[in-house]
Tab-separated table of C-alpha atoms in Angstrom:
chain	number	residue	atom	x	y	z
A	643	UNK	CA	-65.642	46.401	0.328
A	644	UNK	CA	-69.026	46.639	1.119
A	645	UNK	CA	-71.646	44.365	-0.540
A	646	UNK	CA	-74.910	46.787	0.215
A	647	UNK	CA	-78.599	45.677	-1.793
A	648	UNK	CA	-81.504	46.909	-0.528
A	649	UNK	CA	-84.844	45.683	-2.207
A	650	UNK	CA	-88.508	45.868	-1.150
A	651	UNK	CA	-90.532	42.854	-0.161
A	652	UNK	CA	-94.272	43.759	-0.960
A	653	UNK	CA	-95.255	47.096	-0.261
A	654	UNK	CA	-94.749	47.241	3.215
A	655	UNK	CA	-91.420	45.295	4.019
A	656	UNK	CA	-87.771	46.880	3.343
A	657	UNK	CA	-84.915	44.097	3.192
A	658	UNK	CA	-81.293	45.116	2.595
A	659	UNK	CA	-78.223	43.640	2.465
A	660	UNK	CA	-74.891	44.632	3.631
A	661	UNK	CA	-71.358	42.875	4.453
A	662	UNK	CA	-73.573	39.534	5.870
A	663	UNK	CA	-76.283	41.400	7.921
A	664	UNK	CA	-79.474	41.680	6.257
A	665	UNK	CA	-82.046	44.363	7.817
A	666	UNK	CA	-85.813	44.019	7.386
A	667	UNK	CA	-87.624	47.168	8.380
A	668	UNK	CA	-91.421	47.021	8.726
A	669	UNK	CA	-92.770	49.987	6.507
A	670	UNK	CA	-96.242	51.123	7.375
A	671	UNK	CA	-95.434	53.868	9.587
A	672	UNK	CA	-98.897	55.431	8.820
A	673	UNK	CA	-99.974	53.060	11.439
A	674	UNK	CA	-97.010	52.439	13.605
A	675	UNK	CA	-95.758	49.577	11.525
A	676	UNK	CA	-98.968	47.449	12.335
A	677	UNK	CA	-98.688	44.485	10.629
A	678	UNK	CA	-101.466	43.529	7.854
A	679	UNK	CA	-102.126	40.504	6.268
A	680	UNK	CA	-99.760	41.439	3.405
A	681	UNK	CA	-96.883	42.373	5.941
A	682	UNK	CA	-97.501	39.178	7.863
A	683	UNK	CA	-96.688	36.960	4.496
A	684	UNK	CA	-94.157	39.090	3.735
A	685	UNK	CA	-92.305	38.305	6.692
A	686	UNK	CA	-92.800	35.099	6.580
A	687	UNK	CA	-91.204	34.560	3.498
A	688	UNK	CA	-88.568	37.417	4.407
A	689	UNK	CA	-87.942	34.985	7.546
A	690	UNK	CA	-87.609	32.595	5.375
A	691	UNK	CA	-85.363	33.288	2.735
A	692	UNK	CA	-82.843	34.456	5.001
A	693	UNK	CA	-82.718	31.603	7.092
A	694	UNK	CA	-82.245	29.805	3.773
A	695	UNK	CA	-78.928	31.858	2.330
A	696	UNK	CA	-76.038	31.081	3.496
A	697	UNK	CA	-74.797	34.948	2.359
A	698	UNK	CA	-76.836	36.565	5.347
A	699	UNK	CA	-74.976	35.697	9.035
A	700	UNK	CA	-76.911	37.936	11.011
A	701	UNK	CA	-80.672	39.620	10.577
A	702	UNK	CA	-82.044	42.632	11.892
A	703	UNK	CA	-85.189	43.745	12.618
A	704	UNK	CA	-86.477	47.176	12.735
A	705	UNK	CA	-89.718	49.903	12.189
A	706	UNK	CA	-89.350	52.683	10.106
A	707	UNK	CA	-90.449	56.259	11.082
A	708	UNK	CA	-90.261	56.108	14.610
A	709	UNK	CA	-91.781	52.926	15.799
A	710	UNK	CA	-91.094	49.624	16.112
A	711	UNK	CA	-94.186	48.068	15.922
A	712	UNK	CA	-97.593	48.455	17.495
A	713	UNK	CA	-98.574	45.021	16.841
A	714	UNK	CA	-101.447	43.557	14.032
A	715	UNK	CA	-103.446	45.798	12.247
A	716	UNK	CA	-106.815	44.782	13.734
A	717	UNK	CA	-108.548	47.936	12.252
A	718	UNK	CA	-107.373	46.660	8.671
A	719	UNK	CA	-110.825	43.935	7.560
A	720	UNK	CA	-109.470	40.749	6.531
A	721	UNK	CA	-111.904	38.054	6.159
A	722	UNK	CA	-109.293	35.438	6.775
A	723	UNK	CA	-110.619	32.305	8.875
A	724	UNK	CA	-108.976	32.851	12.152
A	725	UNK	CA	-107.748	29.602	12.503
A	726	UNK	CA	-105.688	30.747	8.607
A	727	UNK	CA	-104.906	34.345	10.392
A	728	UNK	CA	-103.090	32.412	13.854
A	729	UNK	CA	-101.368	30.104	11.429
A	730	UNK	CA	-99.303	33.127	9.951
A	731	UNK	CA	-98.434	34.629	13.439
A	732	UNK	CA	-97.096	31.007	14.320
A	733	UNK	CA	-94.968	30.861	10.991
A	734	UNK	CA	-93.528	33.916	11.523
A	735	UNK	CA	-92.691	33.376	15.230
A	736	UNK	CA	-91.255	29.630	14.901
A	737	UNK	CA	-89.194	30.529	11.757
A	738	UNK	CA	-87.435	33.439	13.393
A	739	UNK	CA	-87.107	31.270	17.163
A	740	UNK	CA	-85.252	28.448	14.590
A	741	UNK	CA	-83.466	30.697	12.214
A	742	UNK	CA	-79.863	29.167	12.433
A	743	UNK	CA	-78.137	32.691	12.503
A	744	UNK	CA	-78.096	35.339	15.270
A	745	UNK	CA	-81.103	37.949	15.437
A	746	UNK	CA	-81.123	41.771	16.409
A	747	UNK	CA	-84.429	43.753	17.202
A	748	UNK	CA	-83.860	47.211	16.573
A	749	UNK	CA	-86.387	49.071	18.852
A	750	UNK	CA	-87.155	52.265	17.920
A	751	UNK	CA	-90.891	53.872	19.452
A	752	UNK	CA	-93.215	51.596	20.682
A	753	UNK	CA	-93.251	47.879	20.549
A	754	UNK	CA	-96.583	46.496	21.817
A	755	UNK	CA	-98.771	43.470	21.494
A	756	UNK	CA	-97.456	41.194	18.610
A	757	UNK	CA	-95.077	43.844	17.924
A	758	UNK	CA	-93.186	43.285	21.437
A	759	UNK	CA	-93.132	39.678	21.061
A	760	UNK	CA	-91.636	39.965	17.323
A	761	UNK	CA	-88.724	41.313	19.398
A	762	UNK	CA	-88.625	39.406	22.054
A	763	UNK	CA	-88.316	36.400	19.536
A	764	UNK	CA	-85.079	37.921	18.224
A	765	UNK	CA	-81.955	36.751	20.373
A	766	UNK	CA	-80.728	40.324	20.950
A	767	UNK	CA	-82.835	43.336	21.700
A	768	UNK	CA	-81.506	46.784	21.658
A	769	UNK	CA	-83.400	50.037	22.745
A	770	UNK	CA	-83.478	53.333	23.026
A	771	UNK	CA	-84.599	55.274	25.921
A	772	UNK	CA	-87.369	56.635	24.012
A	773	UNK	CA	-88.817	52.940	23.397
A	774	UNK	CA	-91.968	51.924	24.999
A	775	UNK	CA	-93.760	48.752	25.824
A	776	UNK	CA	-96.549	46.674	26.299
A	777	UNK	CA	-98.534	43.208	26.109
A	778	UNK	CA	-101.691	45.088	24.962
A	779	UNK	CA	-103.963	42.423	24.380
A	780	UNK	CA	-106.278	42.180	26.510
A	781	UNK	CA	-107.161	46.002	25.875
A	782	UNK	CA	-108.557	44.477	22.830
A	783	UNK	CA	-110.175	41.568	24.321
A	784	UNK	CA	-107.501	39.364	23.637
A	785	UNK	CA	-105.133	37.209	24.534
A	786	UNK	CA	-101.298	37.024	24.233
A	787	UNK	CA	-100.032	35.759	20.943
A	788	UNK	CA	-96.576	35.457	19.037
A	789	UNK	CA	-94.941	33.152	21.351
A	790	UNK	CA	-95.439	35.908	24.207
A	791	UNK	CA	-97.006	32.842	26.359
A	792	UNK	CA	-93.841	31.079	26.127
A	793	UNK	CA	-91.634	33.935	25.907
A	794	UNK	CA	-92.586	36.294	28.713
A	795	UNK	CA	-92.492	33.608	31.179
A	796	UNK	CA	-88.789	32.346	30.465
A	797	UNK	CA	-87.672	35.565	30.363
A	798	UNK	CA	-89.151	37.363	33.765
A	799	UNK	CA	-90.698	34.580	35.350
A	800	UNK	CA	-94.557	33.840	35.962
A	801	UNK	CA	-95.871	36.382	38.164
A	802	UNK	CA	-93.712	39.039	36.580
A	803	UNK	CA	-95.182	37.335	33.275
A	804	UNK	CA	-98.683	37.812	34.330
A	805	UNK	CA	-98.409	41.031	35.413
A	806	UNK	CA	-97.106	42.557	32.100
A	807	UNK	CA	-99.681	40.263	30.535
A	808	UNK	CA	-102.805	40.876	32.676
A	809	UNK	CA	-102.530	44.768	33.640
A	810	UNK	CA	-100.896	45.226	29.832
A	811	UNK	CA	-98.685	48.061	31.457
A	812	UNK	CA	-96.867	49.889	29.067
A	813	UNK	CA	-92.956	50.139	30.208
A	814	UNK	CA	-90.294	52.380	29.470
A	815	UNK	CA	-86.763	50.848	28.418
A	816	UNK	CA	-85.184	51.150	31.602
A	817	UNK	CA	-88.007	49.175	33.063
A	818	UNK	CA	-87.871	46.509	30.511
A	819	UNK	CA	-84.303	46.095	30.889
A	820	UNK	CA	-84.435	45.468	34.558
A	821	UNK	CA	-87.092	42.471	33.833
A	822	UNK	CA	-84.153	41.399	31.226
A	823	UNK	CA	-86.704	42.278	28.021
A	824	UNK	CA	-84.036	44.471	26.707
A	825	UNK	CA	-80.376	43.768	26.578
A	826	UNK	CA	-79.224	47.029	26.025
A	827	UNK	CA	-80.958	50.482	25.978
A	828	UNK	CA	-78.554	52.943	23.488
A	829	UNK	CA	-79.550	57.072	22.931
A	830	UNK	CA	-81.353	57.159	19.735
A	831	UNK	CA	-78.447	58.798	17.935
A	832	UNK	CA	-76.322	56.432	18.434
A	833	UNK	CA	-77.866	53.673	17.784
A	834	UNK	CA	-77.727	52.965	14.361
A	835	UNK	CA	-74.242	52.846	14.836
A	836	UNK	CA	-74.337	50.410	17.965
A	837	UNK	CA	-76.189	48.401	16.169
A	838	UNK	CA	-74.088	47.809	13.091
A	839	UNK	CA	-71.173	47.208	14.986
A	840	UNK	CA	-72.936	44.786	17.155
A	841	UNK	CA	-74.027	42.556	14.057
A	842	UNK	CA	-70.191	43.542	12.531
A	843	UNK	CA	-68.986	40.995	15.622
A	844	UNK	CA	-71.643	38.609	15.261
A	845	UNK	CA	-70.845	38.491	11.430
A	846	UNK	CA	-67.228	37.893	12.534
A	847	UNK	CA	-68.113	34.879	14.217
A	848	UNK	CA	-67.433	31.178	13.491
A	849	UNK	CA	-71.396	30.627	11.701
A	850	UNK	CA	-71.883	26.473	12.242
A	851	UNK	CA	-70.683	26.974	16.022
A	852	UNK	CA	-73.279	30.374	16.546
A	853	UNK	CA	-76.010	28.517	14.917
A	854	UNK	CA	-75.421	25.022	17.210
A	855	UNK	CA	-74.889	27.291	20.552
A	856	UNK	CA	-78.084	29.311	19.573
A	857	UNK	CA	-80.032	25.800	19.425
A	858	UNK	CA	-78.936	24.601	22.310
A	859	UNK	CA	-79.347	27.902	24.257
A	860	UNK	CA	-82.942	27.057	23.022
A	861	UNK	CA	-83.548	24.273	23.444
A	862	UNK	CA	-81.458	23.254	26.969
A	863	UNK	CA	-84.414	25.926	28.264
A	864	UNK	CA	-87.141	22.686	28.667
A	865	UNK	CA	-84.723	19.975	28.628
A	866	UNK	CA	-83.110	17.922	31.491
A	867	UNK	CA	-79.186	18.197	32.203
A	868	UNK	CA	-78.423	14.804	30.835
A	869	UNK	CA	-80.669	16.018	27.652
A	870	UNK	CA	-78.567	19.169	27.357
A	871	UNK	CA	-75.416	17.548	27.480
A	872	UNK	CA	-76.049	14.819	24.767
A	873	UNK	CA	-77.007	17.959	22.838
A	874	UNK	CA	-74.159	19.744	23.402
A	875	UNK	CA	-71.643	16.308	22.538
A	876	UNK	CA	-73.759	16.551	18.991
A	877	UNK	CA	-73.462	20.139	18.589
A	878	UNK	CA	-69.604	20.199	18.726
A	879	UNK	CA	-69.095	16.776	16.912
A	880	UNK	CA	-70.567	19.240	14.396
A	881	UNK	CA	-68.112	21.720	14.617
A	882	UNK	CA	-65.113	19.977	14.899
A	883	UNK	CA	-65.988	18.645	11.330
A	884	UNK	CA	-65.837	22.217	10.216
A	885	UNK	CA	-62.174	24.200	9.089
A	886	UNK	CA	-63.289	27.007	12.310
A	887	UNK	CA	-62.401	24.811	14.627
A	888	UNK	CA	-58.956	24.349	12.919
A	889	UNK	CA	-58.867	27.649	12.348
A	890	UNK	CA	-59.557	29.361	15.915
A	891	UNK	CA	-56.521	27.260	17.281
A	892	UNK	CA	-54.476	27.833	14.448
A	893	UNK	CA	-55.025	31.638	14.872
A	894	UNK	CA	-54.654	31.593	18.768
A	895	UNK	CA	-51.103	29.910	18.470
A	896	UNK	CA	-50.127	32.619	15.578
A	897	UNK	CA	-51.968	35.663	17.649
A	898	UNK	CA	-53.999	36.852	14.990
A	899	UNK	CA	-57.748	37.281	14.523
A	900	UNK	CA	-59.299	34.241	13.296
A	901	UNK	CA	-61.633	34.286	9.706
A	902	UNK	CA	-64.080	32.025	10.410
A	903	UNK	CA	-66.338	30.414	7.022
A	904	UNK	CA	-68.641	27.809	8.496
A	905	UNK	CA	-66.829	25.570	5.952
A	906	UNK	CA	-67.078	21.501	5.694
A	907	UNK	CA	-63.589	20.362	6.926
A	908	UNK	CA	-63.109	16.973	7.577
A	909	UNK	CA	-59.178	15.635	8.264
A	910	UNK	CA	-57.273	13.329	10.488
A	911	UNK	CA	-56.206	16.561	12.616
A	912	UNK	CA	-57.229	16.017	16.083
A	913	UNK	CA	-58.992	19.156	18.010
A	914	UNK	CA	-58.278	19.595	21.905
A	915	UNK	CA	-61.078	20.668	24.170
């Protein structure tokens, strides 16, 4: 049965809900989904919430009418302080890099500026061949924000990094997917489709042992290999205290599909590695 709710967060921020994926599209596609100063606190709290119910397993994130997002709305006045107007980008960029479930960026149209690097913080991006990109910012006498700084350089390297960043090129999907910016690139009719099946499996998945390998995918990226592997000895203490771990080996030995819960489990049943 399908558990579908679908309710708006502010004016400019669609969230629904349905069978453990919750969607949030960005809804100002008068200007290409450019995020305001309302959208920005409404995605912060969005970001939030979700990472905060233990109903949602997966989140996606997508534009409506034909764009992604073409980054903040500088044309929009806000007479924020700046120092107030960077502190919402960084809320919204470390609470979706530490959300504890898996993330999906549904790119549809452009994604530039802040709007690239909202995807780029999601753990999965998938395109369509009509996408577009760029790090725009210093078309606007700017520099890179949203984590792109951080991002852009683990992902392509530094001089590919800088090159995005300093000529603010704007790449098709085929070109961002061969500088690994894109994980796949899916015609646009298809993929609403791909894209619900895609969160389908991650929704299927055990949710304590997704959230501690997303961590330590994370964080192993600026640690040492000793570092890591004491990580990685915490991480599955964690889920061997939980009834997936039970229940993966129990379904392997029966050859059926496990159902994983993310439930507490503690017993005197020894797991083998």
């Amino acid at each position: 049965m399908s558990d579908e709710k679908e309710s708006v967060v502010g004016a400019s921020l669609i969230s629904e809900d349905r069978n453990g994926v919750r969607t949030l599209t960005l809804h100002r596609p008068q200007r290409k989904n450019a995020i305001d100063r309302a959208l920005w606190v409404a995605l912060r709290d969005a970001l939030d919430a979700a990472g905060h119910d233990p109903a949602v397993r997966v989140l996606v994130i997508t534009g409506a009418g034909g764009a992604f997002c073409s980054g903040a709305d500088i044309a929009e006045p806000d007479p924020t302080h700046p120092v107030d107007k960077m502190r919402r980008l960084t809320d919204v960029a470390l609470l979706l890099h530490e959300l504890p479930i898996p993330t999906i960026a549904k790119v549809n149209g452009v994604a530039v500026g802040a709007g690239w690097n909202l995807a780029l913080g999601c753990d999965l991006v998938v395109a369509t061949p009509e996408s577009r990109f760029s790090q725009i910012f210093a078309r606007r006498g700017l520099s890179v924000d949203l984590g792109g700084s951080w991002l852009l350089p683990k992902l392509v390297g530094l001089q590919q990094a800088k090159r995005l960043a300093l000529l603010t090129e704007m790449i098709d999907a085929e070109q961002a997917r061969a500088l690994n910016l894109v994980t796949w690139v899916v015609p646009e009719s298809e993929v609403d489709e791909f894209v619900l099946e895609l969160a389908a499996r991650l929704v299927a998945g055990p949710p304590v042992a997704l959230a501690q390998t997303k961590a330590l995918l994370n964080e192993g990226a600026d640690r040492t290999l000793r570092d890591a592997l004491a990580s990685e000895a915490r991480a599955q203490a964690v889920n061997f205290a939980t009834a997936d771990a039970a229940e993966a080996f129990a379904a392997f030995a029966e050859k059926r599909d496990p159902e994983f819960t993310g439930r507490w489990s503690v017993s005197g049943r020894a797991v083998p590695l």
